[in-house]
Coordinates of N, CA and C and ligand atoms in Angstrom, one line a residue:
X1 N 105.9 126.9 104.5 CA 106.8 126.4 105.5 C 107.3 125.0 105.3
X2 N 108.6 125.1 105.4 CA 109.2 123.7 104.9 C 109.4 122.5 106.8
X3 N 109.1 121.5 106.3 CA 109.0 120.8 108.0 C 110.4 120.7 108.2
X4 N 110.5 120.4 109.8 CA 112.5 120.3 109.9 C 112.6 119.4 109.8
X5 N 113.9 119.0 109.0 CA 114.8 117.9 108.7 C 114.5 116.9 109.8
X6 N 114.7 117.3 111.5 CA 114.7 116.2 112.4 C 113.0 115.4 112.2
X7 N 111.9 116.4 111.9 CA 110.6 116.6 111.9 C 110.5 115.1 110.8
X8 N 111.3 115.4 109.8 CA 110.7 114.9 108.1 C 111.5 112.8 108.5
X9 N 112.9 113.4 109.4 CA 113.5 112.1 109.1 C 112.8 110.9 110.1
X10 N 112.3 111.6 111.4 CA 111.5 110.7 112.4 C 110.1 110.0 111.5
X11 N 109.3 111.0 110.6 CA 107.9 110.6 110.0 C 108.6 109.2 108.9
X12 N 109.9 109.8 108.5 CA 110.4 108.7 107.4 C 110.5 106.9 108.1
X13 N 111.1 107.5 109.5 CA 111.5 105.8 110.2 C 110.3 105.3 110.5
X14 N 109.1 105.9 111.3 CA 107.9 105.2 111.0 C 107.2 104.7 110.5
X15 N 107.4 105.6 108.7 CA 106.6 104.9 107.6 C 107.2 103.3 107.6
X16 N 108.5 103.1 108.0 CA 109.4 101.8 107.3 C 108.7 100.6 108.3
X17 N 108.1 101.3 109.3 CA 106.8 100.2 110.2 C 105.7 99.5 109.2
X18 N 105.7 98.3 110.0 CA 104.8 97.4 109.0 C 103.1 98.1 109.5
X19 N 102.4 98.1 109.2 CA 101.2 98.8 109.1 C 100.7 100.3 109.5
X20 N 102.4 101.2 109.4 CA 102.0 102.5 109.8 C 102.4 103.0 108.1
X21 N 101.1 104.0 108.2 CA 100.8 104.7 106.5 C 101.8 106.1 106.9
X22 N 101.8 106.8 105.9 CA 102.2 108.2 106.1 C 101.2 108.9 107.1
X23 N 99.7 109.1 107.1 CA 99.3 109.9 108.1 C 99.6 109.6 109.4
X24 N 99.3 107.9 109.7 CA 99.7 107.9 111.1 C 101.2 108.1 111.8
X25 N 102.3 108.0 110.6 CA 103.8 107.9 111.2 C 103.8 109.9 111.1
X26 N 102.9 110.7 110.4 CA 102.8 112.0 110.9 C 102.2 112.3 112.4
X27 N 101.6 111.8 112.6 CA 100.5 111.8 113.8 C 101.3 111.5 115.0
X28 N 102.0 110.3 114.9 CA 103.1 109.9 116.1 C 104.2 110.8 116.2
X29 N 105.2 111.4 115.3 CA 106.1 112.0 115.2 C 105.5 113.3 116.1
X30 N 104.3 114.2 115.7 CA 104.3 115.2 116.3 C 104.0 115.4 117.6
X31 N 102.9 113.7 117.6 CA 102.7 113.2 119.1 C 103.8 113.6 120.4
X32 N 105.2 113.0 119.5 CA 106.1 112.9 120.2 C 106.9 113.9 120.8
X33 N 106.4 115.4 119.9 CA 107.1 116.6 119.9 C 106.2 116.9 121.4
X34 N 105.7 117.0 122.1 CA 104.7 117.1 123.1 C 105.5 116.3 124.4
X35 N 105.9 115.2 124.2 CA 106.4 114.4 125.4 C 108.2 115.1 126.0
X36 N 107.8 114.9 127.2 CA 109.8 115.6 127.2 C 110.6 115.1 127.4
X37 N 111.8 115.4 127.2 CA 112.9 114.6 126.6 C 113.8 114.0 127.4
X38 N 113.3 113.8 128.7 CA 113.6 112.7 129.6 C 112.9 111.6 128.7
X39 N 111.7 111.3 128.8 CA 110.9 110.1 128.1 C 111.3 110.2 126.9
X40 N 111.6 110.9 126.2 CA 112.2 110.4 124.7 C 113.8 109.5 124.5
X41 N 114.4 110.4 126.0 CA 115.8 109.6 125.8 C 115.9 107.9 126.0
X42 N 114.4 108.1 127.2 CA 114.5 106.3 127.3 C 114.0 105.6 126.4
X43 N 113.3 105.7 125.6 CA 112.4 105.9 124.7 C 113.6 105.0 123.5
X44 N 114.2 106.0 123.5 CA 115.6 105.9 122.2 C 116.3 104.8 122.9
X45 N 116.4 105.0 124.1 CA 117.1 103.9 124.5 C 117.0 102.4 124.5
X46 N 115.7 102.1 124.4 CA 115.3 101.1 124.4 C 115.1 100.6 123.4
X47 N 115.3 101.6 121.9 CA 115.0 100.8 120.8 C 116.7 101.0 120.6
X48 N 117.8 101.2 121.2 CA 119.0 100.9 120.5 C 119.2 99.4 121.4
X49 N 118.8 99.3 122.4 CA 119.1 98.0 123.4 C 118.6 96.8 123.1
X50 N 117.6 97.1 121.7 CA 116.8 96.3 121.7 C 117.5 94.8 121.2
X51 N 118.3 94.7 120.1 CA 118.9 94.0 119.6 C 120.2 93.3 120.4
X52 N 120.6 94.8 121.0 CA 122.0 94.1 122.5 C 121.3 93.1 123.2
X53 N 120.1 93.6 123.5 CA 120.0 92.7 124.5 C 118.9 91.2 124.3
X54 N 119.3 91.0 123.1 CA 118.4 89.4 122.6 C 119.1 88.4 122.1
X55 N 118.7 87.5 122.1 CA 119.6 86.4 121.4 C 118.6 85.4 120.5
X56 N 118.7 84.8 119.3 CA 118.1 84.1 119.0 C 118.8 82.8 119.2
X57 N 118.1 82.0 119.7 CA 118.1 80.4 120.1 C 118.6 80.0 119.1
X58 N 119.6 79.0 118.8 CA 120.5 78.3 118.2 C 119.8 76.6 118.1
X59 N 118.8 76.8 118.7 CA 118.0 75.1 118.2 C 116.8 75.3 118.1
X60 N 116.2 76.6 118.9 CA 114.5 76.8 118.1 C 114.4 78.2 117.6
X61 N 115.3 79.0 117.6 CA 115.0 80.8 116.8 C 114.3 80.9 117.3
X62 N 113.8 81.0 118.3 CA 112.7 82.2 119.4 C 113.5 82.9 119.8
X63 N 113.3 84.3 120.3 CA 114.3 85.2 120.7 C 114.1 85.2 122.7
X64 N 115.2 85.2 123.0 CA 115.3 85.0 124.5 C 116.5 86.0 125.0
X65 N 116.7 85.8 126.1 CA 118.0 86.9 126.5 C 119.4 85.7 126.7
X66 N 119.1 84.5 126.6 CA 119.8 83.1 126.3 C 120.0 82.5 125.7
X67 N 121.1 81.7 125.1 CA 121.2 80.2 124.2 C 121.6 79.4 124.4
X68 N 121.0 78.5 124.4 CA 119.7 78.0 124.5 C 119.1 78.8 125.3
X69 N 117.5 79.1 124.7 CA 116.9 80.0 125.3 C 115.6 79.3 126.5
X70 N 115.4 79.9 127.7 CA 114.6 79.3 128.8 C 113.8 78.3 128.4
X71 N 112.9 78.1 127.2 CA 112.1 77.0 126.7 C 113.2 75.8 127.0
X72 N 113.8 76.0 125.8 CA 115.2 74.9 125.3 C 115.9 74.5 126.4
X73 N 115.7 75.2 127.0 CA 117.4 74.7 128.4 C 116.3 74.2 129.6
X74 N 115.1 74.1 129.2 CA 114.2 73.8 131.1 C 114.0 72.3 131.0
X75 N 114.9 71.5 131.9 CA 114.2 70.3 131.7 C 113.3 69.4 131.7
X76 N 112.3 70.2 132.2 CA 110.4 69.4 132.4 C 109.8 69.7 131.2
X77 N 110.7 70.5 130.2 CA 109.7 70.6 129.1 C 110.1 69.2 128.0
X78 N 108.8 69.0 127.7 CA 108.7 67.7 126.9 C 109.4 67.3 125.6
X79 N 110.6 66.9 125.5 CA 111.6 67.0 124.1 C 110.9 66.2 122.6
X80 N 109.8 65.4 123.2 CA 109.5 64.6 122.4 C 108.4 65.3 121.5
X81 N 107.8 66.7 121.3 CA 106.9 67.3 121.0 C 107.8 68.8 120.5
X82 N 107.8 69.0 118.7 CA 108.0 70.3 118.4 C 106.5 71.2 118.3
X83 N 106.1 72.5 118.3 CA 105.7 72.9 118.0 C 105.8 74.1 117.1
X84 N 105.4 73.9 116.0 CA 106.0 75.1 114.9 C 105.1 75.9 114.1
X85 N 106.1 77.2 114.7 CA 105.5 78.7 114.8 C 105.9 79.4 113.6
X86 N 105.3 80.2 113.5 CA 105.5 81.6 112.1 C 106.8 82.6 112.6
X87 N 106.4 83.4 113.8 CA 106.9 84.4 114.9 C 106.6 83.9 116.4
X88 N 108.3 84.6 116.7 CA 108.4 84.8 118.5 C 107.3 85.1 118.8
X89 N 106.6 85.9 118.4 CA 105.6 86.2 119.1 C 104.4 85.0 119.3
X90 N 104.0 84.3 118.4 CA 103.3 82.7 118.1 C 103.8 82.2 119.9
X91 N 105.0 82.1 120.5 CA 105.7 81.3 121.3 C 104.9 82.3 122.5
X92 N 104.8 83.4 122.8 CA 104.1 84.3 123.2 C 102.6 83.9 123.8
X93 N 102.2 83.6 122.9 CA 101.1 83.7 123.0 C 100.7 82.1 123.1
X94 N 101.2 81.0 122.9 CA 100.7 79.9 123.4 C 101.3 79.3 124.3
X95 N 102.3 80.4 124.9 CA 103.0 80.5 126.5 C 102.2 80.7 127.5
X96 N 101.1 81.6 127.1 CA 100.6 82.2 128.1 C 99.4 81.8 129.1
X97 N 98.9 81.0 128.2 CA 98.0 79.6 129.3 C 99.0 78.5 129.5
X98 N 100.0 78.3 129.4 CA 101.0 77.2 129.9 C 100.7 75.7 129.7
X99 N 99.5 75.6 129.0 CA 99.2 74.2 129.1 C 100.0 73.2 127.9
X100 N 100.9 73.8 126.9 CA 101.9 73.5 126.3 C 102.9 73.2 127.0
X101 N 103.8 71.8 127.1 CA 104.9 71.8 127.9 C 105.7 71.0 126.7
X102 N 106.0 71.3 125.3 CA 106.7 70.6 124.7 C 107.4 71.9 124.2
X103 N 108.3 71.7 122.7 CA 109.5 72.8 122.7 C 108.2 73.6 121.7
X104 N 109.3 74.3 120.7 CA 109.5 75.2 119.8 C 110.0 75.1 118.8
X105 N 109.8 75.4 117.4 CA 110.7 76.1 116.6 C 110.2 77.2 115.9
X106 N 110.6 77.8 115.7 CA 110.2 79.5 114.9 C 110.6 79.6 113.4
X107 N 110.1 79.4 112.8 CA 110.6 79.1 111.7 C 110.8 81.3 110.9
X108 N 110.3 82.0 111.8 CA 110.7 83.6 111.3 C 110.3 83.9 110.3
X109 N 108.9 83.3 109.7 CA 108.1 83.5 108.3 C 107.4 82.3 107.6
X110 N 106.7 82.9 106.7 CA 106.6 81.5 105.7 C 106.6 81.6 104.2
X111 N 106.2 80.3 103.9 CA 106.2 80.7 102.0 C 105.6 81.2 101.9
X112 N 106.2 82.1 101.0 CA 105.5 83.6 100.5 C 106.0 83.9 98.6
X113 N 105.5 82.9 97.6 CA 106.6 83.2 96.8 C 105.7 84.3 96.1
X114 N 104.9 85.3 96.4 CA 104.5 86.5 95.8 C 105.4 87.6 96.4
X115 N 106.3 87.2 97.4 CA 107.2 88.4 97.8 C 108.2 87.4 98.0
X116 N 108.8 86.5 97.2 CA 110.2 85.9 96.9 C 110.7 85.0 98.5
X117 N 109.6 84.4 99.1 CA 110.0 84.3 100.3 C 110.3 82.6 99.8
X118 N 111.2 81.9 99.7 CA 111.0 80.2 99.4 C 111.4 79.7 100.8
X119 N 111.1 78.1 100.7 CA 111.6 77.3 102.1 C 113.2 77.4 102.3
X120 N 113.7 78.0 101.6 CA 114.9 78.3 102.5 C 115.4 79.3 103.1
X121 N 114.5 80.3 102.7 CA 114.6 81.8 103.1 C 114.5 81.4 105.1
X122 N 113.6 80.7 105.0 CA 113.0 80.5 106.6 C 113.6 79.2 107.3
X123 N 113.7 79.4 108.6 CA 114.5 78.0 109.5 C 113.5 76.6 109.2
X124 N 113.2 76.1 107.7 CA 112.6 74.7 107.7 C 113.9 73.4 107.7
X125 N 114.7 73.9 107.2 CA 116.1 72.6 107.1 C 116.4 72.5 108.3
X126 N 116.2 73.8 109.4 CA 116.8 73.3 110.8 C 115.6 72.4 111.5
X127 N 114.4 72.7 111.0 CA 113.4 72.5 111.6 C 113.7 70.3 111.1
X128 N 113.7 69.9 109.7 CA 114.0 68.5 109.4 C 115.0 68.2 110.2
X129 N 115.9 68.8 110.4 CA 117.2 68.6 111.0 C 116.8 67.6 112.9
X130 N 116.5 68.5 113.0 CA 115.6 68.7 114.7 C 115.0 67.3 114.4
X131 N 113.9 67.3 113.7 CA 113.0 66.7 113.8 C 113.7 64.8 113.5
X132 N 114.7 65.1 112.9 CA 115.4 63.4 112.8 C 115.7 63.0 114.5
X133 N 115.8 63.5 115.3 CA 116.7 63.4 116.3 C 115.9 62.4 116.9
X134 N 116.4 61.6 117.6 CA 115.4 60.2 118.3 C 114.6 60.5 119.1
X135 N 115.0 61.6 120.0 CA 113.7 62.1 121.1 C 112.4 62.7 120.3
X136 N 112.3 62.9 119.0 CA 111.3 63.4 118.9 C 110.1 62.7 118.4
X137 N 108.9 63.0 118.4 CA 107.7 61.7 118.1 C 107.1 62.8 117.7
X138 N 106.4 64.2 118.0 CA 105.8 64.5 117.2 C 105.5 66.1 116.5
X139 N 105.3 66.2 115.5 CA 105.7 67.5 115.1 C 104.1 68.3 115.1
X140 N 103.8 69.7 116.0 CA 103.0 70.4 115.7 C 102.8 71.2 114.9
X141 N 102.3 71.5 113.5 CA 102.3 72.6 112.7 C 101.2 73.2 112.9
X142 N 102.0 74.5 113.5 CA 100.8 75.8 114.1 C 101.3 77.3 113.4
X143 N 101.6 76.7 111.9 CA 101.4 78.1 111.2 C 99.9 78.7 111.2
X144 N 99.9 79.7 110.9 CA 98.9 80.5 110.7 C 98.0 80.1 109.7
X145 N 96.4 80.3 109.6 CA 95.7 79.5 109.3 C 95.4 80.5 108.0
X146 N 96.7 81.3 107.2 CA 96.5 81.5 105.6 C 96.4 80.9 104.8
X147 N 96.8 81.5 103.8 CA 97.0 80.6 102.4 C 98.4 80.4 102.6
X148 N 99.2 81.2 103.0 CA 100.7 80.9 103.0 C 101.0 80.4 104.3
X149 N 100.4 80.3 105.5 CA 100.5 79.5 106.4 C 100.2 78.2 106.2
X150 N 99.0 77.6 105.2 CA 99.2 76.6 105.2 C 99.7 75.7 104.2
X151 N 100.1 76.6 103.0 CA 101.5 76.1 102.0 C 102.6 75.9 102.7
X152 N 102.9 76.4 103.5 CA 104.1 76.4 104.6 C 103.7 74.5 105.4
X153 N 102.8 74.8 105.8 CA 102.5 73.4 106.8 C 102.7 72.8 106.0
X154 N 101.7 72.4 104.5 CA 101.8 71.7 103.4 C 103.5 71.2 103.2
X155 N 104.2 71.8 103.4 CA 105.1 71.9 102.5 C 106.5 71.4 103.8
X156 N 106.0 71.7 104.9 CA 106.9 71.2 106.2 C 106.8 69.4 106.0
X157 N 105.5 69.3 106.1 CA 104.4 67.9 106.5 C 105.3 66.9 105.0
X158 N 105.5 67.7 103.7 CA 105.8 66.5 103.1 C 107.3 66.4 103.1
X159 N 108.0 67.7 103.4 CA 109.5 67.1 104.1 C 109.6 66.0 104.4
X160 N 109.1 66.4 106.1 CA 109.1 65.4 107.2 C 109.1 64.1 106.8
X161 N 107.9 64.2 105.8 CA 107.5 62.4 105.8 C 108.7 61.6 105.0
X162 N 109.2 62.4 104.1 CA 110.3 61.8 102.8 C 111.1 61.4 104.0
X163 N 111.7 62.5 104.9 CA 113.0 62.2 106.5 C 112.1 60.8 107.4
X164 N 111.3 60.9 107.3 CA 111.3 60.1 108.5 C 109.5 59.6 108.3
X165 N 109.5 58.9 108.3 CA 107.7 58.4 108.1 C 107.1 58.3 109.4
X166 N 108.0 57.7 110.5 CA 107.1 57.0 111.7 C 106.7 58.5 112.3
X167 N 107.3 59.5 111.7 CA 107.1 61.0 113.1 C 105.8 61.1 112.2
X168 N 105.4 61.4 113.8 CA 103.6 62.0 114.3 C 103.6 63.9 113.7
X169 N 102.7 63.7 112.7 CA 102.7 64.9 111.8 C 101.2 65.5 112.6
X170 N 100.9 66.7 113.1 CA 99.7 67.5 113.4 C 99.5 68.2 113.1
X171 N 98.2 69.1 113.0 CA 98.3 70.7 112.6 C 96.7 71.0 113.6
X172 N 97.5 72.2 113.7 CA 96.4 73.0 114.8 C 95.1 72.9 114.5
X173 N 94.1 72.9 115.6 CA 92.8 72.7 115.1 C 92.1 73.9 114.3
X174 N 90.9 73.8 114.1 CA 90.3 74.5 113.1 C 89.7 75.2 113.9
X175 N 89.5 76.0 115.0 CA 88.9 76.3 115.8 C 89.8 78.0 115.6
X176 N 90.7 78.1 114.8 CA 91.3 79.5 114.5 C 90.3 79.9 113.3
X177 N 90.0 80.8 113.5 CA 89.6 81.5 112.3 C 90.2 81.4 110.8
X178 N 89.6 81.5 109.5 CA 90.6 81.4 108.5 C 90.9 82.7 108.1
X179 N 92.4 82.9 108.1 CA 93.0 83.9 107.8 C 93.3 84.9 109.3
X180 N 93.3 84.5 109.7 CA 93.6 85.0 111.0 C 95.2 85.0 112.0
X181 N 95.4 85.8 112.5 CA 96.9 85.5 112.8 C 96.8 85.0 113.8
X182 N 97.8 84.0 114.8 CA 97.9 83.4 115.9 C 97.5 84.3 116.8
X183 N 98.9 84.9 116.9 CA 99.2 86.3 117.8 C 98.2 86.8 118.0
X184 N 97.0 86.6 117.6 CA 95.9 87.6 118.0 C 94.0 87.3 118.7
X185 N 94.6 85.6 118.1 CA 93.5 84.5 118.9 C 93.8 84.7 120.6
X186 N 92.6 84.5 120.9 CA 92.7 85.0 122.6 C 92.8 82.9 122.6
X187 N 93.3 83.2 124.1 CA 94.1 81.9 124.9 C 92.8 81.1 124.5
X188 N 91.5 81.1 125.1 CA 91.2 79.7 125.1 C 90.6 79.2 123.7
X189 N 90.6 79.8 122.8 CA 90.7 79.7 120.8 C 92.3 78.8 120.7
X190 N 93.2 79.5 121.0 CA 94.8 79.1 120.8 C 94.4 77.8 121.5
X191 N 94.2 77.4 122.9 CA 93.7 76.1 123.6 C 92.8 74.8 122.9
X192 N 92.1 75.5 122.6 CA 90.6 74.3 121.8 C 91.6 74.0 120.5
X193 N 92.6 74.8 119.5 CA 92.9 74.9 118.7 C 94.3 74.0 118.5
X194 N 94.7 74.2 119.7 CA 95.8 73.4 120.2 C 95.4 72.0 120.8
X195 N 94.5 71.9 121.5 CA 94.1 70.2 122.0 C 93.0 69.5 120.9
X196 N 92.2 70.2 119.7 CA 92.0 69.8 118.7 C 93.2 69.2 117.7
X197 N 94.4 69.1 117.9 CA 94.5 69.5 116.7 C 94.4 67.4 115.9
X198 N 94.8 67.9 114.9 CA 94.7 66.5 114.0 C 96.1 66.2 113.2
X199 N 96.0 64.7 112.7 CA 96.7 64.3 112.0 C 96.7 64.9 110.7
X200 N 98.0 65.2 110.3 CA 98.4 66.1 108.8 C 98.8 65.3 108.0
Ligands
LIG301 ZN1 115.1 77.6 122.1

C-alpha cells in the first residue's frame, strides 16, 4: 500500500520541525486524521496568520503585534538597563514574574560557527548601536548558559568595551544550570539568576 500524497506531504512539513524525528511527525499526521475538519481549518488558519499577524521590533527584535513593540513603547520601563536574550521566547519567560522593568534586545541566535552562524548573522551591531546611546548604563547578558551562549556573551562583552568602557557589562547569575536553556528555567531560577547576576 503506497501512503497518500496528502498523507506523505503533512509527515514531510513536520519532519522540517526542530526536534520532531520521522516517527513522531508520523504519529501527529495520523493523529490529525482523527480530528474533524472544522478544528483542522482553524488549525491551518492559524499557522497562515501566524507571520500576518507579528511584527518584529525595530529597536529590540522581540516579536510583538507593534513597532515599537509594548516593552519598547511603555514609558515606566527602565531605558537605562538592556537585557540580552537568545529568543522571543527568553522575553517570555523573564516577563512573567515582572520583576524586570528594564528593555530588551533579542539578538534571534548565537555564535554558532559549527553551523556557520557568525556575529553578524545575529542582531549584535544593533545591539552596540543601542548600547552607545546616553540613556543607557547597563548591559545584561542573559544568553543561555552553553558553550555558544557564552561565546556569544564573551564576544558581546568585548565589543561593548572597545564602544564604550564606562557601560556596566553583566551576565546572569550562575544559579541556571550549565547547558540549560532559559526558556525552560522556572521563574524563581530565572529570578535568583537574574538578581545574582555579576560583573562581565
Ligand atoms: Zn521592542
Amino acid at each position: 500500500m503506497k501512503i497518500p500524497k496528502a498523507i506523505q506531504n503533512l509527515i514531510e512539513s513536520f519532519e522540517k520541525l526542530p526536534g520532531i524525528g520521522s516517527k513522531t511527525a508520523q504519529r501527529l499526521t495520523f493523529y490529525l486524521l482523527h480530528v474533524p475538519q472544522g478544528k483542522l481549518d482553524s488549525f491551518a488558519n492559524s499557522i497562515q496568520n501566524l507571520k500576518k499577524g507579528t511584527i518584529i521590533c525595530s529597536v529590540c527584535f522581540s516579536v510583538d503585534e507593534s513597532d515599537p513593540c509594548s516593552i519598547c513603547s511603555n514609558p515606566s520601563r527602565d531605558k537605562s538597563t538592556i537585557c540580552v536574550v537568545e529568543e522571543p521566547l527568553d522575553v517570555l519567560a523573564l516577563e512573567k514574574n515582572g520583576r524586570y522593568k528594564g528593555l530588551y534586545h533579542v539578538l534571534h541566535g548565537k555564535i554558532d560557527p559549527l553551523n556557520n552562524i557568525g556575529p553578524d548573522e545575529i542582531y549584535i551591531r544593533q545591539l552596540i548601536d543601542r548600547a552607545s546611546g546616553s540613556e543607557v548604563e547597563e548591559i545584561i547578558l542573559a544568553t543561555n548558559p552553553t558553550m555558544e551562549g557564552e561565546a556569544t556573551a564573551m564576544y558581546i562583552s568585548r565589543q561593548l568595551k572597545i564602544e564604550n568602557s564606562k557601560l556596566k557589562i553583566t551576565r546572569i547569575g550562575r544559579g541556571l544550570p550549565t547547558g540549560a536553556d532559559l526558556e525552560y528555567a522556572d521563574e524563581l531560577t530565572l529570578q535568583r539568576a537574574m538578581e545574582g547576576r555579576s560583573d562581565y
